[in-house]
Amino acid sequence: MSVQSLGYMGFTVTDVAAWSTFLTNKIGLEQVETNDDSALFRLDSRAWRIAVEKGKNDDLAFAGFEVANLSALEEITEKLKSAGFEVETGNTELAKKRRVVDLIRVNDPFGLPLEIYSGPTEVPEAPFVSPTGVSGFLTGDQGLGHFIRNVPDIEKTLEFYTTYLGFKLSDRIDMKFGPDITVPLHFLHCNGRHHTLAVASMPMPLRIQHFMFEMDSLDDVGYAYDRLDENITVTLGKHSNDHMISFYAETPSGFEVECGWGGRIVDENWTYVRHDKISAWGHKFVRKLG
Ligand SMILES: [Fe+2]
């Protein structure tokens, strides 16, 4: 039994107001709920997809993975429990807060809280309206997008996500940072999106290196490129593996967000390969973070 998609993400941030401005005015998400300490954002027919909560550190706080139905949730719960993982069940208050029918919580091997859930809230009665005029975000069967998980032990992490959550390897890129430094990036899928998750060991303290939104058109990405001009870290380019045309920008928390279009789909005939470069063209690193 596999998770079907990345459904939502939550971040702890030191500046909720800055994130609010960034996600609405720069990226084009719709803010649906806010107070001094937290805010929720949507980008499609779901009630929400991104949560930010005030905290002492800036990082990914939790990731929500969706399963097909309640029996799939039960099956995955049993699998995790019988393998000895500590699984929290029956937290109806949290399920209500996340606006899902039911969920479980389990930490991945390096302490990222994962919420596996069924029955998210759909609100077609309130159509998503982007404040910046983004024509749409590509979600549906492919879920919210992707994130790059930064961990000290790749094998242990890959084993967890493939064995217990049902992810499959798409490919790997051995990225050269210098003559003697090569960092392998491992890309995994759980639906047609080329990667919902990537795993790497980066010399940084955060749980993630970046996360990604896919937009409905190249023009959407182009307009976002101009809006985010001062935040750009990596210029427009095309990735070697998922063929996404994208750019990267710094969020108010120091890690990056990728905005892209045109990612290719993996199917059952997909063959695992490797690459030497992350990009076919472009993606010039123009600003170092930190
Ligand atoms: Fe990415």
CSV table of C-alpha atoms and ligand atoms in Angstrom, one decimal:
chain,number,residue,atom,x,y,z
A,1,MET,CA,0.0,0.0,0.0
A,2,SER,CA,1.4,3.3,-1.0
A,3,VAL,CA,0.6,6.9,-0.1
A,4,GLN,CA,-1.1,8.6,-3.1
A,5,SER,CA,0.3,12.1,-2.9
A,6,LEU,CA,1.8,14.9,-0.9
A,7,GLY,CA,-1.3,16.7,0.4
A,8,TYR,CA,-0.1,19.5,2.6
A,9,MET,CA,2.9,21.0,4.3
A,10,GLY,CA,3.3,23.0,7.5
A,11,PHE,CA,6.2,25.3,8.3
A,12,THR,CA,7.3,26.8,11.6
A,13,VAL,CA,8.5,30.3,10.9
A,14,THR,CA,9.8,33.2,12.8
A,15,ASP,CA,7.9,35.8,10.8
A,16,VAL,CA,4.3,34.8,9.9
A,17,ALA,CA,3.5,38.2,8.4
A,18,ALA,CA,6.5,38.0,6.0
A,19,TRP,CA,5.4,34.5,4.9
A,20,SER,CA,1.9,35.7,4.4
A,21,THR,CA,3.1,38.5,2.0
A,22,PHE,CA,5.5,36.1,0.3
A,23,LEU,CA,3.0,33.4,-0.4
A,24,THR,CA,0.1,35.7,-1.5
A,25,ASN,CA,1.8,38.6,-3.2
A,26,LYS,CA,4.8,36.9,-4.6
A,27,ILE,CA,3.8,33.2,-5.3
A,28,GLY,CA,0.0,33.9,-5.7
A,29,LEU,CA,-1.6,31.6,-3.1
A,30,GLU,CA,-4.9,32.6,-1.4
A,31,GLN,CA,-4.8,33.2,2.3
A,32,VAL,CA,-7.8,31.6,4.0
A,33,GLU,CA,-7.2,31.9,7.6
A,34,THR,CA,-4.9,34.0,9.7
A,35,ASN,CA,-4.1,35.3,13.2
A,36,ASP,CA,-0.9,36.6,14.8
A,37,ASP,CA,0.6,33.1,15.2
A,38,SER,CA,-0.5,31.1,12.2
A,39,ALA,CA,-2.0,31.3,8.7
A,40,LEU,CA,-3.4,28.8,6.1
A,41,PHE,CA,-3.2,29.1,2.4
A,42,ARG,CA,-4.8,27.3,-0.5
A,43,LEU,CA,-4.0,26.9,-4.2
A,44,ASP,CA,-6.7,24.6,-5.6
A,45,SER,CA,-10.1,23.2,-4.6
A,46,ARG,CA,-8.8,21.9,-1.2
A,47,ALA,CA,-9.7,23.9,1.9
A,48,TRP,CA,-5.9,24.5,2.5
A,49,ARG,CA,-2.5,23.2,1.4
A,50,ILE,CA,0.1,25.2,3.3
A,51,ALA,CA,0.2,26.1,7.0
A,52,VAL,CA,2.6,28.5,8.6
A,53,GLU,CA,2.9,28.6,12.4
A,54,LYS,CA,5.0,30.9,14.5
A,55,GLY,CA,8.0,29.2,16.1
A,56,LYS,CA,11.5,29.8,17.3
A,57,ASN,CA,13.1,28.1,14.2
A,58,ASP,CA,12.4,28.3,10.5
A,59,ASP,CA,11.9,24.8,9.0
A,60,LEU,CA,9.4,22.3,7.7
A,61,ALA,CA,7.3,21.3,10.7
A,62,PHE,CA,5.2,18.5,9.2
A,63,ALA,CA,4.3,16.9,5.8
A,64,GLY,CA,0.9,15.4,5.1
A,65,PHE,CA,0.6,12.4,2.8
A,66,GLU,CA,-2.7,11.3,1.4
A,67,VAL,CA,-4.0,7.7,1.1
A,68,ALA,CA,-6.9,6.6,-1.0
A,69,ASN,CA,-9.4,5.8,1.7
A,70,LEU,CA,-9.8,4.8,5.4
A,71,SER,CA,-9.0,1.1,4.9
A,72,ALA,CA,-5.7,2.1,3.2
A,73,LEU,CA,-5.0,4.3,6.2
A,74,GLU,CA,-5.6,1.3,8.5
A,75,GLU,CA,-3.4,-0.9,6.4
A,76,ILE,CA,-0.5,1.5,6.4
A,77,THR,CA,-1.0,2.1,10.2
A,78,GLU,CA,-0.7,-1.7,10.8
A,79,LYS,CA,2.4,-2.0,8.6
A,80,LEU,CA,4.2,0.8,10.5
A,81,LYS,CA,3.1,-0.5,13.9
A,82,SER,CA,4.2,-4.1,13.2
A,83,ALA,CA,7.6,-2.8,12.1
A,84,GLY,CA,8.0,-1.2,15.5
A,85,PHE,CA,7.4,2.5,14.6
A,86,GLU,CA,5.7,4.7,17.2
A,87,VAL,CA,2.4,5.7,15.5
A,88,GLU,CA,-0.1,8.2,17.0
A,89,THR,CA,-3.7,7.4,16.2
A,90,GLY,CA,-7.1,8.7,17.3
A,91,ASN,CA,-6.1,12.3,17.5
A,92,THR,CA,-9.5,13.7,16.6
A,93,GLU,CA,-8.6,17.2,17.5
A,94,LEU,CA,-5.7,17.3,15.1
A,95,ALA,CA,-7.9,15.7,12.4
A,96,LYS,CA,-10.4,18.4,12.9
A,97,LYS,CA,-7.7,21.1,12.7
A,98,ARG,CA,-6.3,19.6,9.5
A,99,ARG,CA,-9.9,19.2,8.2
A,100,VAL,CA,-9.4,15.5,7.3
A,101,VAL,CA,-11.6,12.6,8.3
A,102,ASP,CA,-8.8,10.7,10.0
A,103,LEU,CA,-5.0,10.8,10.3
A,104,ILE,CA,-2.1,9.1,12.0
A,105,ARG,CA,1.3,10.7,12.9
A,106,VAL,CA,4.7,9.0,12.6
A,107,ASN,CA,8.2,10.5,12.5
A,108,ASP,CA,10.5,9.6,9.6
A,109,PRO,CA,13.9,8.2,10.6
A,110,PHE,CA,15.3,11.7,11.2
A,111,GLY,CA,12.4,13.2,13.1
A,112,LEU,CA,10.3,14.9,10.5
A,113,PRO,CA,6.6,14.5,11.7
A,114,LEU,CA,4.6,12.9,8.9
A,115,GLU,CA,0.8,12.9,8.9
A,116,ILE,CA,-0.8,10.2,6.8
A,117,TYR,CA,-4.5,11.0,6.3
A,118,SER,CA,-7.7,10.2,4.4
A,119,GLY,CA,-10.7,12.4,3.6
A,120,PRO,CA,-9.4,15.9,3.1
A,121,THR,CA,-11.8,18.8,2.8
A,122,GLU,CA,-12.8,19.9,-0.7
A,123,VAL,CA,-14.4,23.3,-1.2
A,124,PRO,CA,-15.6,23.7,-4.8
A,125,GLU,CA,-18.2,26.1,-3.5
A,126,ALA,CA,-15.4,28.6,-3.0
A,127,PRO,CA,-13.3,28.6,-6.1
A,128,PHE,CA,-9.6,29.3,-5.7
A,129,VAL,CA,-8.7,32.8,-6.7
A,130,SER,CA,-5.1,33.7,-7.0
A,131,PRO,CA,-4.4,37.3,-5.8
A,132,THR,CA,-1.7,37.7,-8.4
A,133,GLY,CA,-3.6,36.1,-11.2
A,134,VAL,CA,-1.8,32.7,-11.4
A,135,SER,CA,-4.1,30.8,-13.8
A,136,GLY,CA,-3.7,27.7,-11.7
A,137,PHE,CA,-1.5,25.3,-9.8
A,138,LEU,CA,-1.0,21.7,-11.0
A,139,THR,CA,-2.2,19.4,-8.2
A,140,GLY,CA,-4.9,16.8,-8.6
A,141,ASP,CA,-3.6,13.2,-8.8
A,142,GLN,CA,0.0,14.6,-8.6
A,143,GLY,CA,-0.6,16.3,-5.2
A,144,LEU,CA,0.7,19.5,-3.9
A,145,GLY,CA,4.2,19.4,-5.3
A,146,HIS,CA,7.5,18.1,-3.9
A,147,PHE,CA,10.2,18.8,-1.3
A,148,ILE,CA,13.8,17.8,-0.9
A,149,ARG,CA,14.5,16.1,2.4
A,150,ASN,CA,17.9,16.8,4.0
A,151,VAL,CA,19.1,13.8,6.1
A,152,PRO,CA,22.4,12.5,7.5
A,153,ASP,CA,21.7,8.9,6.3
A,154,ILE,CA,20.3,8.4,2.8
A,155,GLU,CA,20.0,4.6,2.9
A,156,LYS,CA,17.9,4.6,6.1
A,157,THR,CA,15.7,7.3,4.7
A,158,LEU,CA,15.1,5.7,1.4
A,159,GLU,CA,14.3,2.4,3.1
A,160,PHE,CA,11.7,4.1,5.2
A,161,TYR,CA,9.9,5.9,2.4
A,162,THR,CA,10.0,3.0,-0.1
A,163,THR,CA,9.2,0.1,2.3
A,164,TYR,CA,6.6,1.8,4.5
A,165,LEU,CA,5.1,4.6,2.4
A,166,GLY,CA,5.4,2.9,-1.0
A,167,PHE,CA,7.6,5.4,-2.8
A,168,LYS,CA,9.5,4.2,-5.9
A,169,LEU,CA,12.8,5.5,-7.1
A,170,SER,CA,12.6,7.7,-10.3
A,171,ASP,CA,16.3,8.4,-10.8
A,172,ARG,CA,19.4,10.0,-9.1
A,173,ILE,CA,21.6,12.9,-10.0
A,174,ASP,CA,25.2,13.0,-8.8
A,175,MET,CA,25.5,16.8,-8.4
A,176,LYS,CA,29.0,18.2,-8.5
A,177,PHE,CA,29.6,21.1,-6.1
A,178,GLY,CA,33.4,21.2,-6.7
A,179,PRO,CA,36.2,19.0,-8.1
A,180,ASP,CA,36.1,16.7,-5.1
A,181,ILE,CA,32.5,17.2,-3.8
A,182,THR,CA,29.7,15.3,-5.4
A,183,VAL,CA,26.3,15.1,-3.7
A,184,PRO,CA,23.9,12.3,-4.8
A,185,LEU,CA,20.3,13.4,-5.0
A,186,HIS,CA,17.7,10.6,-5.0
A,187,PHE,CA,14.3,11.3,-6.5
A,188,LEU,CA,11.1,9.3,-5.6
A,189,HIS,CA,7.6,9.2,-6.9
A,190,CYS,CA,4.3,8.0,-5.5
A,191,ASN,CA,2.1,9.1,-8.4
A,192,GLY,CA,2.6,10.5,-11.9
A,193,ARG,CA,4.6,13.4,-10.6
A,194,HIS,CA,8.3,12.7,-11.4
A,195,HIS,CA,9.2,13.3,-7.8
A,196,THR,CA,7.1,14.1,-4.8
A,197,LEU,CA,10.2,13.6,-2.6
A,198,ALA,CA,13.9,13.8,-3.1
A,199,VAL,CA,16.5,12.8,-0.5
A,200,ALA,CA,20.0,14.2,-0.1
A,201,SER,CA,22.7,14.9,2.5
A,202,MET,CA,23.3,18.6,2.3
A,203,PRO,CA,25.7,20.6,4.5
A,204,MET,CA,22.8,22.5,6.1
A,205,PRO,CA,20.9,22.1,9.4
A,206,LEU,CA,17.4,22.3,8.0
A,207,ARG,CA,15.0,19.4,7.3
A,208,ILE,CA,14.4,20.5,3.8
A,209,GLN,CA,16.4,22.2,1.1
A,210,HIS,CA,13.5,23.4,-1.0
A,211,PHE,CA,9.9,22.7,-1.9
A,212,MET,CA,8.1,23.2,-5.2
A,213,PHE,CA,4.8,24.4,-6.7
A,214,GLU,CA,4.0,23.6,-10.3
A,215,MET,CA,2.0,26.2,-12.2
A,216,ASP,CA,-0.4,25.6,-15.0
A,217,SER,CA,1.4,27.6,-17.7
A,218,LEU,CA,4.9,28.8,-18.6
A,219,ASP,CA,3.5,32.4,-18.4
A,220,ASP,CA,2.5,31.8,-14.8
A,221,VAL,CA,6.2,30.9,-14.0
A,222,GLY,CA,7.4,33.9,-16.0
A,223,TYR,CA,5.2,36.4,-14.2
A,224,ALA,CA,6.2,34.8,-10.8
A,225,TYR,CA,9.9,35.2,-12.0
A,226,ASP,CA,9.4,38.9,-12.3
A,227,ARG,CA,7.5,39.2,-9.0
A,228,LEU,CA,10.2,37.4,-7.2
A,229,ASP,CA,13.0,39.2,-8.9
A,230,GLU,CA,14.8,40.3,-5.7
A,231,ASN,CA,14.5,36.8,-4.1
A,232,ILE,CA,15.9,34.8,-7.1
A,233,THR,CA,18.6,32.3,-6.1
A,234,VAL,CA,18.7,30.1,-9.3
A,235,THR,CA,17.7,31.5,-12.7
A,236,LEU,CA,15.2,29.9,-15.1
A,237,GLY,CA,16.3,26.6,-16.4
A,238,LYS,CA,15.1,23.1,-17.3
A,239,HIS,CA,15.9,20.1,-15.1
A,240,SER,CA,17.6,17.1,-16.6
A,241,ASN,CA,15.4,14.5,-14.9
A,242,ASP,CA,11.8,15.8,-14.6
A,243,HIS,CA,12.2,18.3,-17.5
A,244,MET,CA,10.6,20.9,-15.3
A,245,ILE,CA,11.2,24.5,-16.4
A,246,SER,CA,11.6,26.4,-13.2
A,247,PHE,CA,13.5,28.9,-11.0
A,248,TYR,CA,14.3,29.1,-7.3
A,249,ALA,CA,13.7,31.9,-4.9
A,250,GLU,CA,14.5,32.5,-1.2
A,251,THR,CA,11.6,32.3,1.2
A,252,PRO,CA,11.5,34.5,4.3
A,253,SER,CA,12.9,31.5,6.2
A,254,GLY,CA,16.1,31.1,4.3
A,255,PHE,CA,15.3,27.9,2.5
A,256,GLU,CA,14.1,28.0,-1.1
A,257,VAL,CA,10.9,27.5,-3.1
A,258,GLU,CA,10.9,26.3,-6.7
A,259,CYS,CA,8.2,27.5,-9.1
A,260,GLY,CA,7.9,25.4,-12.2
A,261,TRP,CA,5.9,24.2,-15.2
A,262,GLY,CA,5.9,21.3,-17.6
A,263,GLY,CA,7.2,18.5,-15.5
A,264,ARG,CA,7.0,15.1,-17.2
A,265,ILE,CA,5.0,12.2,-15.9
A,266,VAL,CA,6.3,8.8,-14.8
A,267,ASP,CA,4.3,5.7,-15.7
A,268,GLU,CA,4.6,1.9,-15.0
A,269,ASN,CA,7.2,1.6,-17.8
A,270,TRP,CA,9.5,4.1,-16.1
A,271,THR,CA,13.2,3.1,-16.1
A,272,TYR,CA,15.5,4.1,-13.3
A,273,VAL,CA,18.5,6.1,-14.6
A,274,ARG,CA,21.2,8.5,-13.3
A,275,HIS,CA,22.4,12.0,-14.4
A,276,ASP,CA,25.6,14.0,-14.0
A,277,LYS,CA,23.9,17.4,-14.1
A,278,ILE,CA,20.7,18.7,-12.5
A,279,SER,CA,19.8,20.8,-15.5
A,280,ALA,CA,19.7,20.5,-19.3
A,281,TRP,CA,20.0,24.3,-19.5
A,282,GLY,CA,19.9,27.4,-17.4
A,283,HIS,CA,19.5,27.2,-13.6
A,284,LYS,CA,22.4,29.5,-13.0
A,285,PHE,CA,23.2,29.9,-9.3
A,286,VAL,CA,23.1,33.7,-8.7
A,287,ARG,CA,22.9,34.1,-5.0
A,288,LYS,CA,24.1,32.0,-2.1
A,289,LEU,CA,21.9,31.6,0.9
A,290,GLY,CA,23.0,32.0,4.5
B,1,FE,FE,12.7,20.8,-7.0
